[in-house]
Every structure is written in structure tokens, then in C-alpha cells.
């Protein structure tokens, strides 16, 4: 196999997006477009990957980190000019270079691999990944001669009326003989409607030199979408969403309404888990087997065990065990660690709290900055008073504690193992294990007092 290199074009501003955010950083299913491209290219065993950056260079670099080398294109003079910026790293090297646009996040690694194979089998100097699509508006058109061989690519804006009728388009992905590419780039001019140096012009240059130039036409046209505006962005989102949902369903996950279920690229889900409509799963989220998630549930970057039920709730950056029952209407905030067999009921907010095995907060509670042991029962309306307006303090509730309804636990405070807190208490001092603590005004009943108030008419 010849050496392989990759160039990813990601320097453009993306004017048509009408956005402060640089185009290639717009997310599709939760991940920036250019990162999808890098994910795919990484599967191709390339020796070197160079990403061309310009607009938002620092942000693109921060996003991709050490996964790619970078070449700066200070002025965006066109896609040929962009590739040329990689010359100091790649020029003259022997091998095949794949060029991919940072705004085509749907082209799969398998398709790129087929493009490489086609290119290598035909010993071509250039191979274009093309597709036939219903509406080719805006794309470069593949112009073939009477023998059906590729002659050149004409940009939409430069095309004649007849050329615009061609519905075979340039996907913006190519394989080139590396040395031939950098030689040909020197001959590209900007004599066209946009005054840009077009990478597709390399095709005609090589063809005129008598080199072998071919096209590999992909059948999976939904991969080829180039995202230039927000309409295409939503289309890419829909295509990728469908792809991801189908992957999960084939893996044994039931998705009741795929059109209304949003699963990010880095989410893993175990068999026989059921996802109900309106569920949004993002970040590095792992969900075990036989869970029930949703409806209308948002989970970001959580690790969840097996047979857990989460209904109409939101959970962020937390660990949740097996056989846990959450919701409806619970909010699990970051850094929570909820162990097996826990129940978190309606209108309960948990923040940065550990919940031991089998513990329960079934209704209307706020538990923040807390360590809750196992088999604890937190009564309805109970609150950890963790904040004095300046600092946050820890509440410790040891194993087997029973917190009566509507209690305030003013932190820092510890409720010892097996203790009881009477309903309505405001606890400000530690409670020893096995103690009953009552911290509320004693009830006074004043007999026949109502008449004395003289309020009745
Ligand atoms: C390009 C192709 C077109 C093809 C289409 C596929 C050219 C001239 N045209 O058109 O034939 O059908 O992609 O989607 O190549 N970029 C740079 N530096 C530049 C200019 C662009 O890095 O100076 C990057 C952009 O960030 C983008 C990519 O190159 O990721 C493509 O540029 P874009 O302006 O979107 O090209 P299209 O008009 O879509
Ligand atoms: Ca584009």
C-alpha cells in the first residue's frame, strides 16, 4: 500500500452560515463538523493529517488538539491556495493524498476507503468522489467527454447553462498522487467568476498533461451534502441523526420515535433499553441494558447502569447505577454519584451529592454538596442548606438515617448512622448515631382561644 496523507480544508469563514461561529465548528449531532471529518480520516491509516486553518484558527486547533498537524492559510484565496499551504509538510512526498472539506461531515470512512482503493487500482493521478443528485445547485459539476471520461470540474458560478444541467457533482473529496498534486497546484490560476484559486482546476491540468484522472461515483448520495448554510446544517443533522438512531436500533435498542429522538455520536446504549420520544442524549454518555429513558429526558455525559428508569428528567455529568428510578421531573446536576437501587422522585434536585445504595428522596427535595449513605430515607420537602451566601458546606447523612419531611439540614452538619430527624426540624448541630433529633418549636394548643380573638362575625 502506498503512503497515505490527508489534507482537511477548514480555513473558510462560512459567510453563508451568517454566524459568529466559524462554519466548520458548527455542531452536527453535538460534534463540530470538522471533528466528524477528522474522526473519519483517522480510520484511513494516513501517515500525516494536515488541517488548513484560517478563520477561527485557534478555536479549530483547540477543538482538534494533537489529532492533526496544522497549516495556516492567512488569506482565504480559494481551495487550491488552501491545499498549497500544506506544501512545506507534504510537497514531494511519495504517496496518495486525500483532500476532504471540513464542511462535509457525512462522508463515511468506508466511502473514503473505497475512493482510495479505486484510485490505487486505476493507478490514477487524481480521483474525484462524485455523486448524482437531484438538485446540483451550488456544487461543482463533473464534465465528461463523449467517451464518458472526466475532463474537468466546473464551478456552479462559472458553468454554462448546459453544464448546469449536469447532475453529477464534485463532493469536494479527492485522492491525488501527492507529488503530482503539488506540481499541478503551481499552475492553478484565479481567472474565474469568484477570482479564487480552485482546487478542482487541478483535474483539468492533470488531464491536459495526459495523466489518468478518474471519478468514483458513490451511490450513497446522502453522504455528500456540503454544509454551506443553516438549511443544509439541519439537513445534515437529520441525516446523521437517522444514521445514529438506526445504528442503535440494529444494536438492540428500541427507539419508539426515531424522528423525535436525539442521540449524539459518542453515546453508547445497551441491549433492550427503550428510548421514549423527546429524549436528548449527548456527550460521552453510556447507558446500560434494559433501561427505560424518557419521554422528554435530557442526559449529558452520564454513565448509567442496567435496568434504570429515568422519566421526564435532566441529568448532567453524573454517574447513575443500576435499578435506579429517577423522575418524573428530577434534576441531577454535575458531579453526582447515585448508586444502585436509589429512588429520586418528582421535583428533586441533586447537586454534587453521593447517594448510597437503596437510598430514597422521593419528593420535592434539594440535596446539594452531600454524602448520603445507604438505605437513607429523605422525607418530602427536605433540604440541605449548603450555602451561606459565600461558601458551600457539606452535609453528611450516614447509613440508615431517616430524615422526616420538611427538614432543613444546615451544613456543615453530620447526621449519624441510624439517626431519626423529626419532621419539620431545622438541624444546625451534628446528630449522634441512633439518636432522635427534634428541632422545632413545641406545639401549643390554646383551648377555646378562637372565640377570644373575636374575629368571627
Ligand atoms: C467546493 C468545491 C465544489 C464542490 C463543493 C462540495 C471548490 C472551488 N469548489 O465548493 O466543486 O462541489 O465544495 O461541497 O473547491 N476553504 C479553505 N480556504 C479557502 C476556501 C475554502 O480552507 O480559501 C475550505 C472551507 O472552509 C470549506 C472547504 O474549503 O471547508 C470548501 O469551501 P467552500 O467555500 O464551502 O466551497 P464550495 O463553494 O462549497
Ligand atoms: Ca462547501
CSV table of C-alpha atoms and ligand atoms in Angstrom, one decimal:
chain,number,residue,atom,x,y,z
A,1,UNK,CA,0.0,0.0,0.0
A,2,UNK,CA,1.4,3.5,-0.9
A,3,UNK,CA,1.9,6.1,1.8
A,4,UNK,CA,-1.3,8.0,2.6
A,5,UNK,CA,-1.7,11.6,3.6
A,6,UNK,CA,-4.7,13.7,4.3
A,7,UNK,CA,-5.5,17.4,3.9
A,8,UNK,CA,-8.6,18.8,5.6
A,9,UNK,CA,-9.8,22.2,4.4
A,10,UNK,CA,-11.1,24.2,7.3
A,11,UNK,CA,-10.0,27.8,6.8
A,12,UNK,CA,-13.1,29.4,5.5
A,13,UNK,CA,-15.3,31.8,7.4
A,14,UNK,CA,-18.5,30.3,6.1
A,15,UNK,CA,-20.2,33.6,5.2
A,16,UNK,CA,-23.4,31.8,4.1
A,17,UNK,CA,-23.9,30.5,7.7
A,18,UNK,CA,-24.4,34.1,8.9
A,19,UNK,CA,-22.8,33.2,12.2
A,20,UNK,CA,-20.2,34.4,14.7
A,21,UNK,CA,-19.1,30.8,14.9
A,22,UNK,CA,-16.8,29.6,12.2
A,23,UNK,CA,-18.5,27.2,9.8
A,24,UNK,CA,-16.6,24.0,10.5
A,25,UNK,CA,-17.2,24.4,14.2
A,26,UNK,CA,-20.9,24.3,13.9
A,27,UNK,CA,-22.0,21.0,15.5
A,28,UNK,CA,-23.9,18.2,13.9
A,29,UNK,CA,-25.4,15.8,16.4
A,30,UNK,CA,-23.4,17.6,19.1
A,31,UNK,CA,-20.0,17.4,17.4
A,32,UNK,CA,-18.3,20.1,15.3
A,33,UNK,CA,-18.4,19.3,11.6
A,34,UNK,CA,-14.6,19.3,11.2
A,35,UNK,CA,-14.3,16.8,14.1
A,36,UNK,CA,-16.6,14.4,12.3
A,37,UNK,CA,-14.2,14.7,9.3
A,38,UNK,CA,-11.2,14.0,11.5
A,39,UNK,CA,-12.9,11.0,13.1
A,40,UNK,CA,-13.4,9.5,9.6
A,41,UNK,CA,-10.0,10.3,8.3
A,42,UNK,CA,-8.3,8.8,11.4
A,43,UNK,CA,-9.7,5.4,10.3
A,44,UNK,CA,-7.8,5.5,7.0
A,45,UNK,CA,-4.3,4.9,8.3
A,46,UNK,CA,-2.8,8.1,7.0
A,47,UNK,CA,0.8,8.9,7.8
A,48,UNK,CA,0.1,12.6,8.2
A,49,UNK,CA,-3.0,14.6,8.5
A,50,UNK,CA,-2.8,18.4,7.9
A,51,UNK,CA,-5.8,20.7,8.6
A,52,UNK,CA,-5.8,24.0,6.9
A,53,UNK,CA,-6.9,26.7,9.3
A,54,UNK,CA,-7.5,30.4,8.9
A,55,UNK,CA,-10.8,31.9,10.2
A,56,UNK,CA,-11.1,30.8,13.9
A,57,UNK,CA,-7.7,29.1,13.6
A,58,UNK,CA,-7.1,29.0,17.4
A,59,UNK,CA,-10.6,27.6,18.1
A,60,UNK,CA,-10.3,24.9,15.4
A,61,UNK,CA,-6.9,23.9,16.8
A,62,UNK,CA,-8.2,23.9,20.4
A,63,UNK,CA,-11.1,21.6,19.2
A,64,UNK,CA,-8.9,19.1,17.4
A,65,UNK,CA,-5.7,19.3,19.5
A,66,UNK,CA,-2.9,16.9,18.7
A,67,UNK,CA,-5.0,14.8,16.4
A,68,UNK,CA,-3.8,16.7,13.3
A,69,UNK,CA,-1.0,18.9,12.1
A,70,UNK,CA,-2.0,22.4,11.1
A,71,UNK,CA,-1.1,24.8,8.3
A,72,UNK,CA,-2.2,28.4,8.4
A,73,UNK,CA,-3.9,30.0,5.4
A,74,UNK,CA,-3.8,33.7,6.3
A,75,UNK,CA,-6.0,34.8,3.4
A,76,UNK,CA,-8.7,32.6,2.0
A,77,UNK,CA,-7.9,32.8,-1.7
A,78,UNK,CA,-9.6,29.5,-2.6
A,79,UNK,CA,-9.4,25.8,-2.1
A,80,UNK,CA,-6.3,25.3,-4.2
A,81,UNK,CA,-4.5,28.0,-2.3
A,82,UNK,CA,-5.6,26.3,0.9
A,83,UNK,CA,-4.0,22.9,-0.1
A,84,UNK,CA,-0.9,24.7,-1.1
A,85,UNK,CA,-0.4,25.8,2.5
A,86,UNK,CA,0.4,22.2,3.3
A,87,UNK,CA,3.3,22.2,0.8
A,88,UNK,CA,6.0,22.7,3.5
A,89,UNK,CA,4.8,19.4,5.1
A,90,UNK,CA,3.8,17.3,2.2
A,91,UNK,CA,5.3,18.5,-1.1
A,92,UNK,CA,7.4,16.0,-3.0
A,93,UNK,CA,6.5,13.0,-0.7
A,94,UNK,CA,5.6,9.8,-2.4
A,95,UNK,CA,2.2,8.5,-1.9
A,96,UNK,CA,-1.5,9.3,-2.2
A,97,UNK,CA,-3.2,12.4,-0.6
A,98,UNK,CA,-6.9,12.6,0.2
A,99,UNK,CA,-8.3,16.1,0.3
A,100,UNK,CA,-11.6,16.5,2.3
A,101,UNK,CA,-13.6,19.6,3.0
A,102,UNK,CA,-14.3,20.4,6.7
A,103,UNK,CA,-17.9,21.1,5.8
A,104,UNK,CA,-18.8,17.6,4.5
A,105,UNK,CA,-19.3,15.8,7.8
A,106,UNK,CA,-21.4,12.9,6.4
A,107,UNK,CA,-18.9,11.2,4.1
A,108,UNK,CA,-18.1,8.0,5.8
A,109,UNK,CA,-14.6,6.4,6.3
A,110,UNK,CA,-15.8,3.4,4.3
A,111,UNK,CA,-16.6,5.7,1.3
A,112,UNK,CA,-13.2,7.4,1.6
A,113,UNK,CA,-11.5,4.0,1.8
A,114,UNK,CA,-13.3,2.9,-1.4
A,115,UNK,CA,-12.1,6.1,-3.0
A,116,UNK,CA,-8.5,5.2,-2.1
A,117,UNK,CA,-8.9,1.7,-3.4
A,118,UNK,CA,-10.4,2.9,-6.7
A,119,UNK,CA,-7.6,5.4,-7.1
A,120,UNK,CA,-4.9,2.9,-6.3
A,121,UNK,CA,-6.4,0.2,-8.6
A,122,UNK,CA,-6.5,2.5,-11.6
A,123,UNK,CA,-3.1,4.0,-10.8
A,124,UNK,CA,-4.7,7.4,-11.3
A,125,UNK,CA,-3.1,10.7,-10.6
A,126,UNK,CA,-6.4,12.1,-9.4
A,127,UNK,CA,-9.8,10.5,-8.4
A,128,UNK,CA,-12.8,12.6,-7.6
A,129,UNK,CA,-15.5,11.4,-5.3
A,130,UNK,CA,-18.7,12.3,-7.2
A,131,UNK,CA,-22.4,11.7,-6.8
A,132,UNK,CA,-25.6,12.1,-8.9
A,133,UNK,CA,-28.1,14.2,-7.0
A,134,UNK,CA,-31.5,15.7,-7.9
A,135,UNK,CA,-30.6,19.3,-7.2
A,136,UNK,CA,-27.0,20.0,-8.0
A,137,UNK,CA,-27.3,23.8,-7.5
A,138,UNK,CA,-24.2,25.3,-5.9
A,139,UNK,CA,-21.9,22.3,-6.5
A,140,UNK,CA,-19.1,21.9,-8.9
A,141,UNK,CA,-20.2,19.8,-12.0
A,142,UNK,CA,-18.3,16.9,-13.4
A,143,UNK,CA,-17.8,17.4,-17.1
A,144,UNK,CA,-17.1,14.2,-19.0
A,145,UNK,CA,-16.2,13.8,-22.7
A,146,UNK,CA,-18.0,11.8,-25.3
A,147,UNK,CA,-16.2,8.6,-24.1
A,148,UNK,CA,-17.5,9.3,-20.6
A,149,UNK,CA,-14.1,10.2,-19.2
A,150,UNK,CA,-13.7,13.0,-16.8
A,151,UNK,CA,-12.4,16.2,-18.5
A,152,UNK,CA,-12.8,18.8,-15.7
A,153,UNK,CA,-14.9,20.3,-12.9
A,154,UNK,CA,-16.8,23.5,-13.5
A,155,UNK,CA,-18.0,25.5,-10.5
A,156,UNK,CA,-21.7,26.3,-10.5
A,157,UNK,CA,-21.0,30.1,-10.8
A,158,UNK,CA,-18.7,29.5,-13.8
A,159,UNK,CA,-20.9,26.9,-15.6
A,160,UNK,CA,-22.8,27.5,-18.8
A,161,UNK,CA,-26.5,26.7,-18.9
A,162,UNK,CA,-25.7,23.3,-20.4
A,163,UNK,CA,-23.1,22.5,-17.8
A,164,UNK,CA,-25.5,23.4,-15.1
A,165,UNK,CA,-27.8,20.6,-16.3
A,166,UNK,CA,-25.2,18.1,-15.3
A,167,UNK,CA,-26.3,16.5,-12.1
A,168,UNK,CA,-23.1,14.6,-11.3
A,169,UNK,CA,-21.4,16.8,-8.7
A,170,UNK,CA,-18.0,17.1,-7.0
A,171,UNK,CA,-18.3,16.2,-3.4
A,172,UNK,CA,-15.1,18.1,-2.6
A,173,UNK,CA,-13.3,14.9,-1.7
A,174,UNK,CA,-10.4,13.7,-3.9
A,175,UNK,CA,-7.4,11.4,-3.9
A,176,UNK,CA,-4.3,12.7,-5.6
A,177,UNK,CA,-0.8,11.4,-6.3
A,178,UNK,CA,0.9,13.6,-3.8
A,179,UNK,CA,3.8,14.8,-5.9
A,180,UNK,CA,1.6,15.4,-8.9
A,181,UNK,CA,-0.9,17.4,-6.8
A,182,UNK,CA,1.7,19.9,-5.5
A,183,UNK,CA,3.2,20.3,-9.0
A,184,UNK,CA,-0.2,20.9,-10.6
A,185,UNK,CA,-1.2,23.4,-7.9
A,186,UNK,CA,1.5,25.8,-9.1
A,187,UNK,CA,-0.4,26.1,-12.4
A,188,UNK,CA,-3.8,26.9,-11.0
A,189,UNK,CA,-4.9,30.5,-11.8
A,190,UNK,CA,-7.7,32.6,-10.3
A,191,UNK,CA,-9.2,33.6,-13.6
A,192,UNK,CA,-12.8,32.8,-12.8
A,193,UNK,CA,-16.0,34.4,-11.6
A,194,UNK,CA,-15.0,34.3,-8.0
A,195,UNK,CA,-11.4,35.3,-8.5
A,196,UNK,CA,-10.3,32.3,-6.4
A,197,UNK,CA,-7.8,29.5,-6.9
A,198,UNK,CA,-10.0,26.5,-7.3
A,199,UNK,CA,-8.7,23.1,-6.3
A,200,UNK,CA,-10.9,21.4,-8.9
A,201,UNK,CA,-8.9,23.1,-11.6
A,202,UNK,CA,-6.1,20.6,-10.8
A,203,UNK,CA,-8.2,18.0,-12.5
A,204,UNK,CA,-8.1,19.7,-15.9
A,205,UNK,CA,-4.4,20.5,-15.5
A,206,UNK,CA,-3.5,16.8,-14.9
A,207,UNK,CA,-5.9,15.7,-17.7
A,208,UNK,CA,-4.2,18.1,-20.2
A,209,UNK,CA,-0.9,16.6,-19.2
A,210,UNK,CA,-2.2,13.2,-20.3
A,211,UNK,CA,-2.4,11.8,-16.8
A,212,UNK,CA,-5.1,9.3,-15.6
A,213,UNK,CA,-8.0,11.2,-14.0
A,214,UNK,CA,-11.0,9.3,-12.8
A,215,UNK,CA,-14.2,9.6,-10.8
A,216,UNK,CA,-15.5,7.3,-8.2
A,217,UNK,CA,-19.3,7.8,-8.0
A,218,UNK,CA,-20.8,7.0,-4.7
A,219,UNK,CA,-24.4,5.6,-4.5
A,220,UNK,CA,-25.0,6.8,-1.0
A,221,UNK,CA,-25.8,10.4,-2.0
A,222,UNK,CA,-27.0,11.4,1.5
A,223,UNK,CA,-23.3,11.3,2.5
A,224,UNK,CA,-22.3,14.0,0.1
A,225,UNK,CA,-24.0,17.1,1.4
A,226,UNK,CA,-21.8,20.1,1.8
A,227,UNK,CA,-23.0,22.4,4.6
A,228,UNK,CA,-22.9,26.0,3.5
A,229,UNK,CA,-25.9,27.4,5.3
A,230,UNK,CA,-28.2,26.6,8.2
A,231,UNK,CA,-30.7,24.8,5.9
A,232,UNK,CA,-28.0,22.4,4.9
A,233,UNK,CA,-26.9,22.2,8.6
A,234,UNK,CA,-30.4,21.0,9.7
A,235,UNK,CA,-30.4,18.5,6.8
A,236,UNK,CA,-27.0,17.2,7.9
A,237,UNK,CA,-28.3,16.9,11.4
A,238,UNK,CA,-31.3,14.9,10.2
A,239,UNK,CA,-29.2,12.5,8.1
A,240,UNK,CA,-26.7,11.9,10.9
A,241,UNK,CA,-29.5,11.5,13.5
A,242,UNK,CA,-31.2,8.9,11.3
A,243,UNK,CA,-27.8,7.1,10.8
A,244,UNK,CA,-27.1,7.1,14.6
A,245,UNK,CA,-30.6,6.0,15.6
A,246,UNK,CA,-30.5,3.2,13.1
A,247,UNK,CA,-27.1,2.0,14.4
A,248,UNK,CA,-28.6,1.9,17.9
A,249,UNK,CA,-31.7,0.1,16.8
A,250,UNK,CA,-29.6,-2.5,14.9
A,251,UNK,CA,-27.7,-3.0,18.2
A,252,UNK,CA,-30.8,-3.9,20.0
A,253,UNK,CA,-32.1,-0.6,21.4
A,254,UNK,CA,-35.8,0.2,21.0
A,255,UNK,CA,-36.4,3.8,19.9
A,256,UNK,CA,-40.1,4.5,19.9
A,257,UNK,CA,-40.0,7.5,17.7
A,258,UNK,CA,-36.6,8.0,15.9
A,259,UNK,CA,-37.6,11.3,14.3
A,260,UNK,CA,-38.1,12.7,17.8
A,261,UNK,CA,-35.0,11.2,19.5
A,262,UNK,CA,-31.6,12.9,19.5
A,263,UNK,CA,-28.6,10.8,20.2
A,264,UNK,CA,-25.0,12.2,20.0
A,265,UNK,CA,-22.2,10.5,18.2
A,266,UNK,CA,-20.4,9.4,21.4
A,267,UNK,CA,-23.3,7.8,23.1
A,268,UNK,CA,-23.4,4.0,23.9
A,269,UNK,CA,-26.6,2.2,24.8
A,270,UNK,CA,-27.0,-1.4,25.9
A,271,UNK,CA,-29.5,-4.0,24.6
A,272,UNK,CA,-33.2,-3.9,25.3
A,273,UNK,CA,-33.0,-0.4,26.6
A,274,UNK,CA,-36.1,1.6,25.4
A,275,UNK,CA,-35.8,5.2,24.5
A,276,UNK,CA,-39.1,7.2,24.6
A,277,UNK,CA,-39.8,10.3,22.4
A,278,UNK,CA,-38.3,13.7,23.2
A,279,UNK,CA,-35.1,12.2,24.6
A,280,UNK,CA,-31.8,14.0,24.0
A,281,UNK,CA,-28.6,12.1,24.8
A,282,UNK,CA,-25.3,14.0,24.4
A,283,UNK,CA,-21.6,13.9,25.3
A,284,UNK,CA,-19.9,10.7,26.3
A,285,UNK,CA,-23.0,9.1,27.7
A,286,UNK,CA,-23.1,5.3,28.5
A,287,UNK,CA,-26.5,3.7,29.2
A,288,UNK,CA,-26.6,0.1,30.2
A,289,UNK,CA,-29.0,-2.7,29.2
A,290,UNK,CA,-32.8,-2.8,29.8
A,291,UNK,CA,-33.1,0.8,30.9
A,292,UNK,CA,-36.1,3.0,30.1
A,293,UNK,CA,-35.2,6.5,29.2
A,294,UNK,CA,-37.7,9.3,28.5
A,295,UNK,CA,-40.1,10.6,27.4
A,296,UNK,CA,-38.7,14.1,27.3
A,297,UNK,CA,-35.4,13.5,29.1
A,298,UNK,CA,-32.1,15.2,28.6
A,299,UNK,CA,-28.9,13.3,29.6
A,300,UNK,CA,-25.4,14.7,29.0
A,301,UNK,CA,-22.2,12.9,29.8
A,302,UNK,CA,-23.6,10.4,32.3
A,303,UNK,CA,-22.7,6.8,33.0
A,304,UNK,CA,-25.8,4.8,33.7
A,305,UNK,CA,-26.1,1.1,34.8
A,306,UNK,CA,-28.6,-1.5,33.8
A,307,UNK,CA,-32.4,-1.6,34.4
A,308,UNK,CA,-32.6,2.0,35.4
A,309,UNK,CA,-35.6,4.1,34.7
A,310,UNK,CA,-35.3,7.9,34.0
A,311,UNK,CA,-38.6,9.7,33.1
A,312,UNK,CA,-39.1,13.3,32.2
A,313,UNK,CA,-35.9,14.4,33.8
A,314,UNK,CA,-32.5,16.0,33.2
A,315,UNK,CA,-29.1,14.6,34.2
A,316,UNK,CA,-25.7,16.1,33.7
A,317,UNK,CA,-22.1,14.8,34.1
A,318,UNK,CA,-23.0,12.2,36.8
A,319,UNK,CA,-22.8,8.5,37.5
A,320,UNK,CA,-26.1,6.7,38.0
A,321,UNK,CA,-26.2,3.0,39.0
A,322,UNK,CA,-28.4,0.0,38.2
A,323,UNK,CA,-32.1,-0.4,39.1
A,324,UNK,CA,-32.3,3.3,39.8
A,325,UNK,CA,-35.6,5.1,39.4
A,326,UNK,CA,-35.5,8.8,38.6
A,327,UNK,CA,-38.3,11.2,37.9
A,328,UNK,CA,-40.6,12.3,36.7
A,329,UNK,CA,-39.2,15.9,36.8
A,330,UNK,CA,-35.9,15.3,38.6
A,331,UNK,CA,-32.8,17.3,38.0
A,332,UNK,CA,-29.4,15.6,38.5
A,333,UNK,CA,-26.7,18.2,38.4
A,334,UNK,CA,-23.0,17.6,37.7
A,335,UNK,CA,-20.7,15.5,39.9
A,336,UNK,CA,-23.5,13.4,41.5
A,337,UNK,CA,-22.9,9.8,42.1
A,338,UNK,CA,-26.1,7.8,42.5
A,339,UNK,CA,-25.6,4.2,43.5
A,340,UNK,CA,-27.8,1.1,42.7
A,341,UNK,CA,-31.4,0.8,43.8
A,342,UNK,CA,-31.8,4.5,44.6
A,343,UNK,CA,-35.1,6.3,44.0
A,344,UNK,CA,-35.1,10.0,43.1
A,345,UNK,CA,-38.7,11.1,42.8
A,346,UNK,CA,-40.5,14.1,41.4
A,347,UNK,CA,-39.2,17.6,41.9
A,348,UNK,CA,-36.0,16.5,43.5
A,349,UNK,CA,-32.7,18.4,42.7
A,350,UNK,CA,-29.4,16.7,43.3
A,351,UNK,CA,-26.1,18.5,43.0
A,352,UNK,CA,-22.6,17.2,43.7
A,353,UNK,CA,-24.0,14.5,46.0
A,354,UNK,CA,-23.3,10.9,46.6
A,355,UNK,CA,-26.3,8.7,47.2
A,356,UNK,CA,-25.6,5.3,48.7
A,357,UNK,CA,-27.3,2.1,47.6
A,358,UNK,CA,-31.0,1.9,48.2
A,359,UNK,CA,-31.5,5.4,49.5
A,360,UNK,CA,-34.5,7.5,48.6
A,361,UNK,CA,-35.5,11.1,48.1
A,362,UNK,CA,-38.9,10.6,46.7
A,363,UNK,CA,-40.4,14.0,46.6
A,364,UNK,CA,-39.6,17.7,46.5
A,365,UNK,CA,-36.1,17.9,47.9
A,366,UNK,CA,-32.8,19.7,47.3
A,367,UNK,CA,-29.8,17.7,48.1
A,368,UNK,CA,-26.5,19.5,47.3
A,369,UNK,CA,-22.9,19.1,48.5
A,370,UNK,CA,-23.9,16.0,50.4
A,371,UNK,CA,-22.8,12.5,51.2
A,372,UNK,CA,-25.8,10.3,51.7
A,373,UNK,CA,-25.1,6.7,52.9
A,374,UNK,CA,-27.1,3.6,52.0
A,375,UNK,CA,-30.7,2.9,52.9
A,376,UNK,CA,-31.4,6.5,53.8
A,377,UNK,CA,-34.9,7.9,53.6
A,378,UNK,CA,-35.1,11.6,52.9
A,379,UNK,CA,-38.7,12.8,53.5
A,380,UNK,CA,-40.7,15.1,51.3
A,381,UNK,CA,-39.6,18.7,51.2
A,382,UNK,CA,-36.2,18.2,52.9
A,383,UNK,CA,-33.3,20.5,52.1
A,384,UNK,CA,-29.6,20.5,52.6
A,385,UNK,CA,-28.9,24.2,53.4
A,386,UNK,CA,-25.5,24.2,51.8
A,387,UNK,CA,-24.8,27.9,51.1
A,388,UNK,CA,-24.4,30.9,53.4
A,389,UNK,CA,-24.2,33.3,50.6
A,390,UNK,CA,-20.5,33.0,50.3
A,391,UNK,CA,-19.3,29.4,50.8
A,392,UNK,CA,-20.7,25.9,50.2
A,393,UNK,CA,-20.7,23.3,53.0
A,394,UNK,CA,-21.0,19.6,53.2
A,395,UNK,CA,-23.9,17.6,54.7
A,396,UNK,CA,-23.2,14.0,55.7
A,397,UNK,CA,-26.1,11.7,56.2
A,398,UNK,CA,-24.9,8.3,57.3
A,399,UNK,CA,-26.3,4.8,56.6
A,400,UNK,CA,-29.9,4.0,57.6
A,401,UNK,CA,-30.8,7.6,58.6
A,402,UNK,CA,-34.4,8.7,58.4
A,403,UNK,CA,-35.0,12.4,57.6
A,404,UNK,CA,-38.6,13.5,58.4
A,405,UNK,CA,-40.5,15.6,56.0
A,406,UNK,CA,-39.7,19.3,55.5
A,407,UNK,CA,-36.4,19.3,57.4
A,408,UNK,CA,-33.6,21.7,56.9
A,409,UNK,CA,-30.1,20.3,57.4
A,410,UNK,CA,-27.9,23.4,57.9
A,411,UNK,CA,-24.4,22.5,56.7
A,412,UNK,CA,-21.7,21.7,57.7
A,413,UNK,CA,-23.6,19.0,59.6
A,414,UNK,CA,-23.5,15.2,60.1
A,415,UNK,CA,-26.5,13.0,60.8
A,416,UNK,CA,-25.0,9.9,62.5
A,417,UNK,CA,-25.8,6.3,61.5
A,418,UNK,CA,-29.3,5.2,62.1
A,419,UNK,CA,-30.5,8.5,63.5
A,420,UNK,CA,-34.0,9.9,63.1
A,421,UNK,CA,-34.7,13.6,62.4
A,422,UNK,CA,-38.2,14.6,63.3
A,423,UNK,CA,-40.4,16.2,60.6
A,424,UNK,CA,-40.1,19.9,60.4
A,425,UNK,CA,-36.7,20.1,62.1
A,426,UNK,CA,-34.1,22.7,61.3
A,427,UNK,CA,-30.9,20.8,62.2
A,428,UNK,CA,-27.9,23.1,63.0
A,429,UNK,CA,-25.8,20.7,65.1
A,430,UNK,CA,-24.5,17.2,64.4
A,431,UNK,CA,-26.9,14.4,65.4
A,432,UNK,CA,-25.3,11.3,67.0
A,433,UNK,CA,-26.0,7.9,65.6
A,434,UNK,CA,-29.2,6.2,66.7
A,435,UNK,CA,-30.5,9.5,68.2
A,436,UNK,CA,-33.9,11.1,67.6
A,437,UNK,CA,-33.4,14.8,66.9
A,438,UNK,CA,-36.3,17.2,67.1
A,439,UNK,CA,-35.5,20.8,66.3
A,440,UNK,CA,-38.7,22.8,66.0
A,441,UNK,CA,-40.9,24.8,68.3
A,442,UNK,CA,-43.1,22.8,70.5
A,443,UNK,CA,-46.7,22.7,69.6
A,444,UNK,CA,-49.0,24.7,71.9
A,445,UNK,CA,-52.8,24.2,71.7
A,446,UNK,CA,-54.8,27.1,73.3
A,447,UNK,CA,-58.2,25.7,74.2
A,448,UNK,CA,-61.2,27.8,73.1
A,449,UNK,CA,-58.9,30.6,72.0
A,450,UNK,CA,-60.6,31.3,68.7
A,451,UNK,CA,-63.7,32.9,70.4
A,452,UNK,CA,-61.3,35.2,72.4
A,453,UNK,CA,-59.9,36.5,69.1
A,454,UNK,CA,-63.3,37.9,68.5
A,455,UNK,CA,-62.8,37.5,64.8
A,456,UNK,CA,-66.0,35.6,64.0
A,457,UNK,CA,-69.0,37.6,62.7
B,1,LIG,C1,-16.4,23.3,-3.0
B,1,LIG,C2,-15.9,22.9,-4.4
B,1,LIG,C3,-17.1,22.4,-5.3
B,1,LIG,C4,-17.8,21.2,-4.6
B,1,LIG,C5,-18.1,21.6,-3.1
B,1,LIG,C6,-18.6,20.3,-2.4
B,1,LIG,C7,-14.1,24.5,-4.9
B,1,LIG,C8,-13.7,25.7,-5.7
B,1,LIG,N1,-15.4,24.1,-5.1
B,1,LIG,O1,-17.4,24.4,-3.2
B,1,LIG,O2,-16.6,22.0,-6.6
B,1,LIG,O3,-18.9,20.8,-5.3
B,1,LIG,O4,-17.0,22.2,-2.4
B,1,LIG,O5,-19.1,20.6,-1.1
B,1,LIG,O6,-13.3,23.8,-4.3
B,1,LIG,N2,-11.7,26.6,2.3
B,1,LIG,C9,-10.4,27.0,2.8
B,1,LIG,N3,-9.8,28.0,2.3
B,1,LIG,C10,-10.3,28.7,1.2
B,1,LIG,C11,-11.5,28.4,0.7
B,1,LIG,C12,-12.2,27.3,1.3
B,1,LIG,O7,-9.9,26.3,3.7
B,1,LIG,O8,-9.6,29.7,0.8
B,1,LIG,C13,-12.4,25.5,2.9
B,1,LIG,C14,-13.7,25.9,3.6
B,1,LIG,O9,-13.5,26.2,5.0
B,1,LIG,C15,-14.6,24.6,3.4
B,1,LIG,C16,-14.0,24.0,2.1
B,1,LIG,O10,-12.7,24.6,1.9
B,1,LIG,O11,-14.4,23.7,4.4
B,1,LIG,C17,-14.9,24.2,0.9
B,1,LIG,O12,-15.0,25.6,0.7
B,1,LIG,P1,-16.4,26.2,0.3
B,1,LIG,O13,-16.3,27.7,0.1
B,1,LIG,O14,-17.5,25.7,1.1
B,1,LIG,O15,-16.6,25.6,-1.2
B,1,LIG,P2,-17.9,25.3,-2.0
B,1,LIG,O16,-18.4,26.6,-2.6
B,1,LIG,O17,-18.9,24.6,-1.2
B,2,LIG,CA1,-18.9,23.9,0.9
